[in-house]
PDB file of C-alpha atoms and ligand atoms in Angstrom:
ATOM      1  CA  UNK A  84     167.606  39.978  60.432  1.00  0.00           C
ATOM      2  CA  UNK A  85     167.916  43.109  62.556  1.00  0.00           C
ATOM      3  CA  UNK A  86     170.309  45.946  63.286  1.00  0.00           C
ATOM      4  CA  UNK A  87     171.708  46.187  66.799  1.00  0.00           C
ATOM      5  CA  UNK A  88     174.080  49.038  67.516  1.00  0.00           C
ATOM      6  CA  UNK A  89     174.582  49.596  63.756  1.00  0.00           C
ATOM      7  CA  UNK A  90     175.534  45.960  63.152  1.00  0.00           C
ATOM      8  CA  UNK A  91     173.442  43.214  61.518  1.00  0.00           C
ATOM      9  CA  UNK A  92     172.306  40.186  63.470  1.00  0.00           C
ATOM     10  CA  UNK A  93     170.248  37.155  62.504  1.00  0.00           C
ATOM     11  CA  UNK A  94     169.377  34.856  65.353  1.00  0.00           C
ATOM     12  CA  UNK A  95     170.162  31.189  65.004  1.00  0.00           C
ATOM     13  CA  UNK A  96     171.651  31.444  61.535  1.00  0.00           C
ATOM     14  CA  UNK A  97     175.062  31.734  59.974  1.00  0.00           C
ATOM     15  CA  UNK A  98     173.803  34.154  57.386  1.00  0.00           C
ATOM     16  CA  UNK A  99     175.528  37.196  58.859  1.00  0.00           C
ATOM     17  CA  UNK A 100     179.289  37.077  59.139  1.00  0.00           C
ATOM     18  CA  UNK A 101     181.027  39.783  61.133  1.00  0.00           C
ATOM     19  CA  UNK A 102     184.379  40.895  59.862  1.00  0.00           C
ATOM     20  CA  UNK A 103     186.483  44.032  60.379  1.00  0.00           C
ATOM     21  CA  UNK A 104     187.917  46.425  57.837  1.00  0.00           C
ATOM     22  CA  UNK A 105     190.359  49.120  58.976  1.00  0.00           C
ATOM     23  CA  UNK A 106     189.461  51.159  55.874  1.00  0.00           C
ATOM     24  CA  UNK A 107     187.093  53.575  57.591  1.00  0.00           C
ATOM     25  CA  UNK A 108     186.754  57.175  58.798  1.00  0.00           C
ATOM     26  CA  UNK A 109     184.579  58.917  61.377  1.00  0.00           C
ATOM     27  CA  UNK A 110     180.892  58.718  62.292  1.00  0.00           C
ATOM     28  CA  UNK A 111     178.048  59.611  59.917  1.00  0.00           C
ATOM     29  CA  UNK A 112     174.248  59.567  59.625  1.00  0.00           C
ATOM     30  CA  UNK A 113     173.512  57.749  56.368  1.00  0.00           C
ATOM     31  CA  UNK A 114     170.635  58.899  54.146  1.00  0.00           C
ATOM     32  CA  UNK A 115     171.644  57.083  50.953  1.00  0.00           C
ATOM     33  CA  UNK A 116     172.432  53.497  49.969  1.00  0.00           C
ATOM     34  CA  UNK A 117     174.980  52.945  47.203  1.00  0.00           C
ATOM     35  CA  UNK A 118     174.853  49.626  45.335  1.00  0.00           C
ATOM     36  CA  UNK A 119     178.078  48.142  43.930  1.00  0.00           C
ATOM     37  CA  UNK A 120     179.397  44.943  42.500  1.00  0.00           C
ATOM     38  CA  UNK A 121     182.747  43.607  43.644  1.00  0.00           C
ATOM     39  CA  UNK A 122     184.167  42.643  40.251  1.00  0.00           C
ATOM     40  CA  UNK A 123     185.764  39.812  42.166  1.00  0.00           C
ATOM     41  CA  UNK A 124     186.222  36.061  42.345  1.00  0.00           C
ATOM     42  CA  UNK A 125     184.039  35.381  45.393  1.00  0.00           C
ATOM     43  CA  UNK A 126     182.717  37.128  48.491  1.00  0.00           C
ATOM     44  CA  UNK A 127     185.571  35.927  50.693  1.00  0.00           C
ATOM     45  CA  UNK A 128     188.299  37.315  48.432  1.00  0.00           C
ATOM     46  CA  UNK A 129     186.425  40.621  48.153  1.00  0.00           C
ATOM     47  CA  UNK A 130     186.070  40.849  51.938  1.00  0.00           C
ATOM     48  CA  UNK A 131     189.783  40.225  52.202  1.00  0.00           C
ATOM     49  CA  UNK A 132     190.755  42.920  49.724  1.00  0.00           C
ATOM     50  CA  UNK A 133     188.225  45.418  51.183  1.00  0.00           C
ATOM     51  CA  UNK A 134     189.895  44.832  54.559  1.00  0.00           C
ATOM     52  CA  UNK A 135     193.444  45.284  53.279  1.00  0.00           C
ATOM     53  CA  UNK A 136     194.868  48.611  54.519  1.00  0.00           C
ATOM     54  CA  UNK A 137     196.942  48.858  51.332  1.00  0.00           C
ATOM     55  CA  UNK A 138     193.840  48.720  49.140  1.00  0.00           C
ATOM     56  CA  UNK A 139     192.256  51.810  50.763  1.00  0.00           C
ATOM     57  CA  UNK A 140     188.751  50.710  49.787  1.00  0.00           C
ATOM     58  CA  UNK A 141     185.946  49.154  51.790  1.00  0.00           C
ATOM     59  CA  UNK A 142     182.182  48.804  52.063  1.00  0.00           C
ATOM     60  CA  UNK A 143     179.754  48.258  54.908  1.00  0.00           C
ATOM     61  CA  UNK A 144     178.639  44.872  53.629  1.00  0.00           C
ATOM     62  CA  UNK A 145     179.477  42.284  50.972  1.00  0.00           C
ATOM     63  CA  UNK A 146     176.651  40.018  49.798  1.00  0.00           C
ATOM     64  CA  UNK A 147     177.729  36.532  48.686  1.00  0.00           C
ATOM     65  CA  UNK A 148     176.067  34.649  45.836  1.00  0.00           C
ATOM     66  CA  UNK A 149     174.329  32.382  48.350  1.00  0.00           C
ATOM     67  CA  UNK A 150     172.875  35.371  50.224  1.00  0.00           C
ATOM     68  CA  UNK A 151     175.286  35.405  53.155  1.00  0.00           C
ATOM     69  CA  UNK A 152     176.064  38.934  54.297  1.00  0.00           C
ATOM     70  CA  UNK A 153     179.529  39.917  55.495  1.00  0.00           C
ATOM     71  CA  UNK A 154     179.561  43.130  57.508  1.00  0.00           C
ATOM     72  CA  UNK A 155     182.913  44.909  57.593  1.00  0.00           C
ATOM     73  CA  UNK A 156     182.016  48.293  59.075  1.00  0.00           C
ATOM     74  CA  UNK A 157     179.117  49.497  61.299  1.00  0.00           C
ATOM     75  CA  UNK A 158     176.451  51.463  59.391  1.00  0.00           C
ATOM     76  CA  UNK A 159     177.126  54.691  61.317  1.00  0.00           C
ATOM     77  CA  UNK A 160     180.818  54.788  60.360  1.00  0.00           C
ATOM     78  CA  UNK A 161     182.152  56.085  57.039  1.00  0.00           C
ATOM     79  CA  UNK A 162     183.370  53.356  54.666  1.00  0.00           C
ATOM     80  CA  UNK A 163     185.430  54.013  51.527  1.00  0.00           C
ATOM     81  CA  UNK A 164     183.255  52.701  48.695  1.00  0.00           C
ATOM     82  CA  UNK A 165     182.107  55.679  46.638  1.00  0.00           C
ATOM     83  CA  UNK A 166     185.353  57.534  45.897  1.00  0.00           C
ATOM     84  CA  UNK A 167     185.011  60.640  43.794  1.00  0.00           C
ATOM     85  CA  UNK A 168     181.267  60.964  43.353  1.00  0.00           C
ATOM     86  CA  UNK A 169     178.512  63.477  42.763  1.00  0.00           C
ATOM     87  CA  UNK A 170     174.820  63.431  41.916  1.00  0.00           C
ATOM     88  CA  UNK A 171     172.083  65.923  41.131  1.00  0.00           C
ATOM     89  CA  UNK A 172     168.813  64.924  42.791  1.00  0.00           C
ATOM     90  CA  UNK A 173     165.337  65.469  41.369  1.00  0.00           C
ATOM     91  CA  UNK A 174     164.882  68.576  43.517  1.00  0.00           C
ATOM     92  CA  UNK A 175     167.967  70.140  41.947  1.00  0.00           C
ATOM     93  CA  UNK A 176     170.266  69.743  44.930  1.00  0.00           C
ATOM     94  CA  UNK A 177     173.760  68.565  44.140  1.00  0.00           C
ATOM     95  CA  UNK A 178     175.826  66.384  46.441  1.00  0.00           C
ATOM     96  CA  UNK A 179     179.403  65.219  46.317  1.00  0.00           C
ATOM     97  CA  UNK A 180     181.610  62.814  48.235  1.00  0.00           C
ATOM     98  CA  UNK A 181     179.008  60.136  48.934  1.00  0.00           C
ATOM     99  CA  UNK A 182     181.139  58.217  51.443  1.00  0.00           C
ATOM    100  CA  UNK A 183     180.180  60.800  54.069  1.00  0.00           C
ATOM    101  CA  UNK A 184     176.477  59.957  54.100  1.00  0.00           C
ATOM    102  CA  UNK A 185     175.964  56.601  52.444  1.00  0.00           C
ATOM    103  CA  UNK A 186     175.926  52.914  53.226  1.00  0.00           C
ATOM    104  CA  UNK A 187     177.899  50.893  50.672  1.00  0.00           C
ATOM    105  CA  UNK A 188     176.548  47.484  49.654  1.00  0.00           C
ATOM    106  CA  UNK A 189     178.948  45.385  47.580  1.00  0.00           C
ATOM    107  CA  UNK A 190     177.458  42.393  45.766  1.00  0.00           C
ATOM    108  CA  UNK A 191     179.727  39.515  44.768  1.00  0.00           C
ATOM    109  CA  UNK A 192     179.766  39.532  40.967  1.00  0.00           C
ATOM    110  CA  UNK A 193     182.499  39.162  38.353  1.00  0.00           C
ATOM    111  CA  UNK A 194     181.363  42.253  36.450  1.00  0.00           C
ATOM    112  CA  UNK A 195     182.106  42.676  32.758  1.00  0.00           C
ATOM    113  CA  UNK A 196     182.905  39.449  30.914  1.00  0.00           C
ATOM    114  CA  UNK A 197     184.613  39.047  27.556  1.00  0.00           C
ATOM    115  CA  UNK A 198     183.390  36.472  25.075  1.00  0.00           C
ATOM    116  CA  UNK A 199     185.723  34.204  23.168  1.00  0.00           C
ATOM    117  CA  UNK A 200     183.977  31.425  21.273  1.00  0.00           C
ATOM    118  CA  UNK A 201     181.457  30.085  23.751  1.00  0.00           C
ATOM    119  CA  UNK A 202     183.494  31.061  26.767  1.00  0.00           C
ATOM    120  CA  UNK A 203     182.913  34.126  28.899  1.00  0.00           C
ATOM    121  CA  UNK A 204     185.885  35.237  30.989  1.00  0.00           C
ATOM    122  CA  UNK A 205     186.312  37.678  33.833  1.00  0.00           C
ATOM    123  CA  UNK A 206     189.338  39.965  34.130  1.00  0.00           C
ATOM    124  CA  UNK A 207     190.814  37.594  36.722  1.00  0.00           C
ATOM    125  CA  UNK A 208     190.671  34.624  34.373  1.00  0.00           C
ATOM    126  CA  UNK A 209     187.694  32.593  35.589  1.00  0.00           C
ATOM    127  CA  UNK A 210     185.213  31.528  32.936  1.00  0.00           C
ATOM    128  CA  UNK A 211     181.427  31.534  33.164  1.00  0.00           C
ATOM    129  CA  UNK A 212     178.626  29.615  31.463  1.00  0.00           C
ATOM    130  CA  UNK A 213     176.208  31.318  29.127  1.00  0.00           C
ATOM    131  CA  UNK A 214     173.332  30.928  31.617  1.00  0.00           C
ATOM    132  CA  UNK A 215     175.216  33.184  34.033  1.00  0.00           C
ATOM    133  CA  UNK A 216     175.730  35.912  31.444  1.00  0.00           C
ATOM    134  CA  UNK A 217     173.506  38.803  30.385  1.00  0.00           C
ATOM    135  CA  UNK A 218     174.132  40.728  27.178  1.00  0.00           C
ATOM    136  CA  UNK A 219     172.877  44.252  27.770  1.00  0.00           C
ATOM    137  CA  UNK A 220     173.537  47.930  27.200  1.00  0.00           C
ATOM    138  CA  UNK A 221     174.655  49.844  30.293  1.00  0.00           C
ATOM    139  CA  UNK A 222     172.655  52.977  31.159  1.00  0.00           C
ATOM    140  CA  UNK A 223     175.774  55.098  30.580  1.00  0.00           C
ATOM    141  CA  UNK A 224     176.856  53.357  27.367  1.00  0.00           C
ATOM    142  CA  UNK A 225     175.595  52.760  23.845  1.00  0.00           C
ATOM    143  CA  UNK A 226     176.689  49.290  22.852  1.00  0.00           C
ATOM    144  CA  UNK A 227     175.939  45.984  24.582  1.00  0.00           C
ATOM    145  CA  UNK A 228     178.476  44.113  26.683  1.00  0.00           C
ATOM    146  CA  UNK A 229     178.442  40.848  28.614  1.00  0.00           C
ATOM    147  CA  UNK A 230     177.646  41.073  32.313  1.00  0.00           C
ATOM    148  CA  UNK A 231     177.825  38.433  35.018  1.00  0.00           C
ATOM    149  CA  UNK A 232     174.314  37.790  36.337  1.00  0.00           C
ATOM    150  CA  UNK A 233     173.459  38.171  40.008  1.00  0.00           C
ATOM    151  CA  UNK A 234     171.702  35.293  41.766  1.00  0.00           C
ATOM    152  CA  UNK A 235     168.035  35.581  42.772  1.00  0.00           C
ATOM    153  CA  UNK A 236     169.149  34.988  46.346  1.00  0.00           C
ATOM    154  CA  UNK A 237     171.509  37.960  46.168  1.00  0.00           C
ATOM    155  CA  UNK A 238     168.868  40.275  44.747  1.00  0.00           C
ATOM    156  CA  UNK A 239     166.430  39.172  47.463  1.00  0.00           C
ATOM    157  CA  UNK A 240     169.109  39.735  50.130  1.00  0.00           C
ATOM    158  CA  UNK A 241     169.854  43.228  48.806  1.00  0.00           C
ATOM    159  CA  UNK A 242     166.144  44.062  48.891  1.00  0.00           C
ATOM    160  CA  UNK A 243     165.697  42.718  52.409  1.00  0.00           C
ATOM    161  CA  UNK A 244     168.742  44.622  53.619  1.00  0.00           C
ATOM    162  CA  UNK A 245     167.635  47.876  51.950  1.00  0.00           C
ATOM    163  CA  UNK A 246     164.183  47.591  53.540  1.00  0.00           C
ATOM    164  CA  UNK A 247     165.767  47.016  56.937  1.00  0.00           C
ATOM    165  CA  UNK A 248     168.151  49.967  56.526  1.00  0.00           C
ATOM    166  CA  UNK A 249     165.299  52.235  55.436  1.00  0.00           C
ATOM    167  CA  UNK A 250     163.517  51.319  58.651  1.00  0.00           C
ATOM    168  CA  UNK A 251     166.594  51.876  60.834  1.00  0.00           C
ATOM    169  CA  UNK A 252     168.025  54.987  59.215  1.00  0.00           C
ATOM    170  CA  UNK A 253     166.701  58.039  57.433  1.00  0.00           C
ATOM    171  CA  UNK A 254     167.431  56.545  54.009  1.00  0.00           C
ATOM    172  CA  UNK A 255     165.975  58.612  51.170  1.00  0.00           C
ATOM    173  CA  UNK A 256     167.929  57.435  48.159  1.00  0.00           C
ATOM    174  CA  UNK A 257     169.241  54.230  46.634  1.00  0.00           C
ATOM    175  CA  UNK A 258     171.781  54.830  43.899  1.00  0.00           C
ATOM    176  CA  UNK A 259     174.190  52.763  41.858  1.00  0.00           C
ATOM    177  CA  UNK A 260     177.896  53.564  41.874  1.00  0.00           C
ATOM    178  CA  UNK A 261     177.479  54.051  38.108  1.00  0.00           C
ATOM    179  CA  UNK A 262     175.088  56.943  38.821  1.00  0.00           C
ATOM    180  CA  UNK A 263     177.304  58.864  41.239  1.00  0.00           C
ATOM    181  CA  UNK A 264     180.582  58.197  39.382  1.00  0.00           C
ATOM    182  CA  UNK A 265     179.502  57.929  35.724  1.00  0.00           C
ATOM    183  CA  UNK A 266     182.361  57.475  33.303  1.00  0.00           C
ATOM    184  CA  UNK A 267     184.554  56.170  36.109  1.00  0.00           C
ATOM    185  CA  UNK A 268     182.346  53.310  37.379  1.00  0.00           C
ATOM    186  CA  UNK A 269     179.840  50.921  35.755  1.00  0.00           C
ATOM    187  CA  UNK A 270     178.705  48.938  38.808  1.00  0.00           C
ATOM    188  CA  UNK A 271     176.230  47.467  39.579  1.00  0.00           C
ATOM    189  CA  UNK A 272     175.504  47.486  35.803  1.00  0.00           C
ATOM    190  CA  UNK A 273     172.475  46.329  33.792  1.00  0.00           C
ATOM    191  CA  UNK A 274     172.343  42.827  35.274  1.00  0.00           C
ATOM    192  CA  UNK A 275     171.212  44.349  38.582  1.00  0.00           C
ATOM    193  CA  UNK A 276     167.513  45.437  38.651  1.00  0.00           C
ATOM    194  CA  UNK A 277     168.274  48.786  40.288  1.00  0.00           C
ATOM    195  CA  UNK A 278     165.330  50.773  38.917  1.00  0.00           C
ATOM    196  CA  UNK A 279     162.835  48.043  39.799  1.00  0.00           C
ATOM    197  CA  UNK A 280     164.270  47.719  43.302  1.00  0.00           C
ATOM    198  CA  UNK A 281     164.054  51.473  43.820  1.00  0.00           C
ATOM    199  CA  UNK A 282     160.478  51.598  42.552  1.00  0.00           C
ATOM    200  CA  UNK A 283     159.446  48.782  44.854  1.00  0.00           C
ATOM    201  CA  UNK A 284     161.021  49.949  48.061  1.00  0.00           C
ATOM    202  CA  UNK A 285     161.197  53.734  47.811  1.00  0.00           C
ATOM    203  CA  UNK A 286     157.712  54.139  46.339  1.00  0.00           C
ATOM    204  CA  UNK A 287     156.120  55.145  49.633  1.00  0.00           C
ATOM    205  CA  UNK A 288     158.703  57.852  50.164  1.00  0.00           C
ATOM    206  CA  UNK A 289     158.266  59.079  46.661  1.00  0.00           C
ATOM    207  CA  UNK A 290     154.474  59.220  46.897  1.00  0.00           C
ATOM    208  CA  UNK A 291     154.829  62.329  49.019  1.00  0.00           C
ATOM    209  CA  UNK A 292     156.262  64.259  46.139  1.00  0.00           C
ATOM    210  CA  UNK A 293     154.845  62.282  43.264  1.00  0.00           C
ATOM    211  CA  UNK A 294     154.848  64.301  40.091  1.00  0.00           C
ATOM    212  CA  UNK A 295     155.725  67.472  42.012  1.00  0.00           C
ATOM    213  CA  UNK A 296     159.297  67.074  43.012  1.00  0.00           C
ATOM    214  CA  UNK A 297     160.187  70.613  43.957  1.00  0.00           C
ATOM    215  CA  UNK A 298     159.068  72.223  47.218  1.00  0.00           C
ATOM    216  CA  UNK A 299     160.753  75.365  48.459  1.00  0.00           C
ATOM    217  CA  UNK A 300     160.364  75.491  52.211  1.00  0.00           C
ATOM    218  CA  UNK A 301     158.646  77.258  53.814  1.00  0.00           C
ATOM    219  CA  UNK A 302     155.574  76.720  51.677  1.00  0.00           C
ATOM    220  CA  UNK A 303     151.814  76.944  52.138  1.00  0.00           C
ATOM    221  CA  UNK A 304     149.746  73.791  52.523  1.00  0.00           C
ATOM    222  CA  UNK A 305     146.245  72.610  53.202  1.00  0.00           C
ATOM    223  CA  UNK A 306     145.060  69.557  55.123  1.00  0.00           C
ATOM    224  CA  UNK A 307     143.480  67.085  52.703  1.00  0.00           C
ATOM    225  CA  UNK A 308     142.113  64.476  55.119  1.00  0.00           C
ATOM    226  CA  UNK A 309     139.251  64.638  57.664  1.00  0.00           C
ATOM    227  CA  UNK A 310     141.377  64.783  60.771  1.00  0.00           C
ATOM    228  CA  UNK A 311     145.148  64.977  60.814  1.00  0.00           C
ATOM    229  CA  UNK A 312     147.153  64.308  63.956  1.00  0.00           C
ATOM    230  CA  UNK A 313     149.877  66.811  64.715  1.00  0.00           C
ATOM    231  CA  UNK A 314     152.792  65.277  66.545  1.00  0.00           C
ATOM    232  CA  UNK A 315     155.946  66.192  68.432  1.00  0.00           C
ATOM    233  CA  UNK A 316     158.176  64.136  66.124  1.00  0.00           C
ATOM    234  CA  UNK A 317     158.177  63.063  62.467  1.00  0.00           C
ATOM    235  CA  UNK A 318     156.805  59.566  63.065  1.00  0.00           C
ATOM    236  CA  UNK A 319     153.746  57.690  64.344  1.00  0.00           C
ATOM    237  CA  UNK A 320     155.261  57.497  67.829  1.00  0.00           C
ATOM    238  CA  UNK A 321     155.468  61.271  68.169  1.00  0.00           C
ATOM    239  CA  UNK A 322     153.171  62.588  70.894  1.00  0.00           C
ATOM    240  CA  UNK A 323     149.957  64.241  69.722  1.00  0.00           C
ATOM    241  CA  UNK A 324     150.535  67.847  70.727  1.00  0.00           C
ATOM    242  CA  UNK A 325     147.095  69.298  69.956  1.00  0.00           C
ATOM    243  CA  UNK A 326     143.633  68.389  68.675  1.00  0.00           C
ATOM    244  CA  UNK A 327     143.794  66.986  65.122  1.00  0.00           C
ATOM    245  CA  UNK A 328     143.854  69.480  62.282  1.00  0.00           C
ATOM    246  CA  UNK A 329     140.642  69.462  60.261  1.00  0.00           C
ATOM    247  CA  UNK A 330     140.295  69.155  56.522  1.00  0.00           C
ATOM    248  CA  UNK A 331     140.856  72.455  54.769  1.00  0.00           C
ATOM    249  CA  UNK A 332     143.075  73.915  57.501  1.00  0.00           C
ATOM    250  CA  UNK A 333     145.746  76.102  55.983  1.00  0.00           C
ATOM    251  CA  UNK A 334     149.200  75.379  57.308  1.00  0.00           C
ATOM    252  CA  UNK A 335     152.673  76.756  56.796  1.00  0.00           C
ATOM    253  CA  UNK A 336     154.941  73.874  55.793  1.00  0.00           C
ATOM    254  CA  UNK A 337     158.400  74.540  57.228  1.00  0.00           C
ATOM    255  CA  UNK A 338     160.429  71.458  56.395  1.00  0.00           C
ATOM    256  CA  UNK A 339     160.238  67.766  55.542  1.00  0.00           C
ATOM    257  CA  UNK A 340     161.663  64.661  57.178  1.00  0.00           C
ATOM    258  CA  UNK A 341     161.069  61.129  56.008  1.00  0.00           C
ATOM    259  CA  UNK A 342     157.674  61.914  54.478  1.00  0.00           C
ATOM    260  CA  UNK A 343     156.518  64.103  57.376  1.00  0.00           C
ATOM    261  CA  UNK A 344     156.079  67.870  57.200  1.00  0.00           C
ATOM    262  CA  UNK A 345     156.798  70.239  60.015  1.00  0.00           C
ATOM    263  CA  UNK A 346     153.862  72.647  59.873  1.00  0.00           C
ATOM    264  CA  UNK A 347     152.895  75.808  61.693  1.00  0.00           C
ATOM    265  CA  UNK A 348     149.265  76.590  62.513  1.00  0.00           C
ATOM    266  CA  UNK A 349     148.808  78.290  65.860  1.00  0.00           C
ATOM    267  CA  UNK A 350     151.262  75.740  67.037  1.00  0.00           C
ATOM    268  CA  UNK A 351     154.027  73.809  65.323  1.00  0.00           C
ATOM    269  CA  UNK A 352     154.290  70.045  65.069  1.00  0.00           C
ATOM    270  CA  UNK A 353     154.657  67.148  62.681  1.00  0.00           C
ATOM    271  CA  UNK A 354     151.948  65.707  60.452  1.00  0.00           C
ATOM    272  CA  UNK A 355     151.995  62.901  57.923  1.00  0.00           C
ATOM    273  CA  UNK A 356     153.041  64.672  54.735  1.00  0.00           C
ATOM    274  CA  UNK A 357     150.745  62.615  52.534  1.00  0.00           C
ATOM    275  CA  UNK A 358     147.715  64.335  54.050  1.00  0.00           C
ATOM    276  CA  UNK A 359     148.858  67.852  53.248  1.00  0.00           C
ATOM    277  CA  UNK A 360     148.524  69.400  49.818  1.00  0.00           C
ATOM    278  CA  UNK A 361     151.504  71.690  49.435  1.00  0.00           C
ATOM    279  CA  UNK A 362     151.942  74.547  47.009  1.00  0.00           C
ATOM    280  CA  UNK A 363     154.607  73.520  44.541  1.00  0.00           C
ATOM    281  CA  UNK A 364     157.112  75.590  42.641  1.00  0.00           C
TER     282      UNK A 364
HETATM  283 ZN1   ZN B 802     181.497  50.429  43.176  1.00  0.00          ZN
END
């Protein structure tokens, strides 16, 4: 699976299905992924409703229970999945209106089920077997409810897609709809392993700031590795613009991008952030 021109492709497979939703706005540069469940009957019906101009909702992709991925909107175009939303990040910054900078992943799932005898029913009337049901307490609630389980294939597809998007875009955060619209939304809910997924795939990003989440730029830093390349851009492909910085070199850390710090010595350039100890607030 790869992204070409902001659209998914998988050679020689029918795993990616291209569809079109008119429910979109202008261009954006995503830095966040928002995870949802559809609360629907199946992926096809959710794709249909998320493409209905009267519904005024959409998402970039819908992931079916068998792992097929429907893409409705290119990743660099605003989709309408988050609605009224806000979140305070670990560094204290507050953001609102997540549609403007996030990719919305909808996962086909019936959502909250109600139990009657041995039967679990969704709001749209379909019933589910006990093996497909998880009884659990939602992170925003206090009493357990019944939740439709996701398939292993779906969870693997979400992880694969998130890893790909992190590589393609400057994705820094993965959040559940329930976290940016608490009280209003409960998706993806406790049946989705959101915290585990985040730990697994954002760990490397987090390592930079591990335990010390607040940096006020500019800040002072010191090189903590033998030799540290200083580059023209915040990635391994950036041109080396000077001799490597030596261990113990004091630097002025000006900003951060994707785990890289822009530092000033006699010259300015980008170094791998993990090799710079930065004064913390
Ligand atoms: Zn949602």
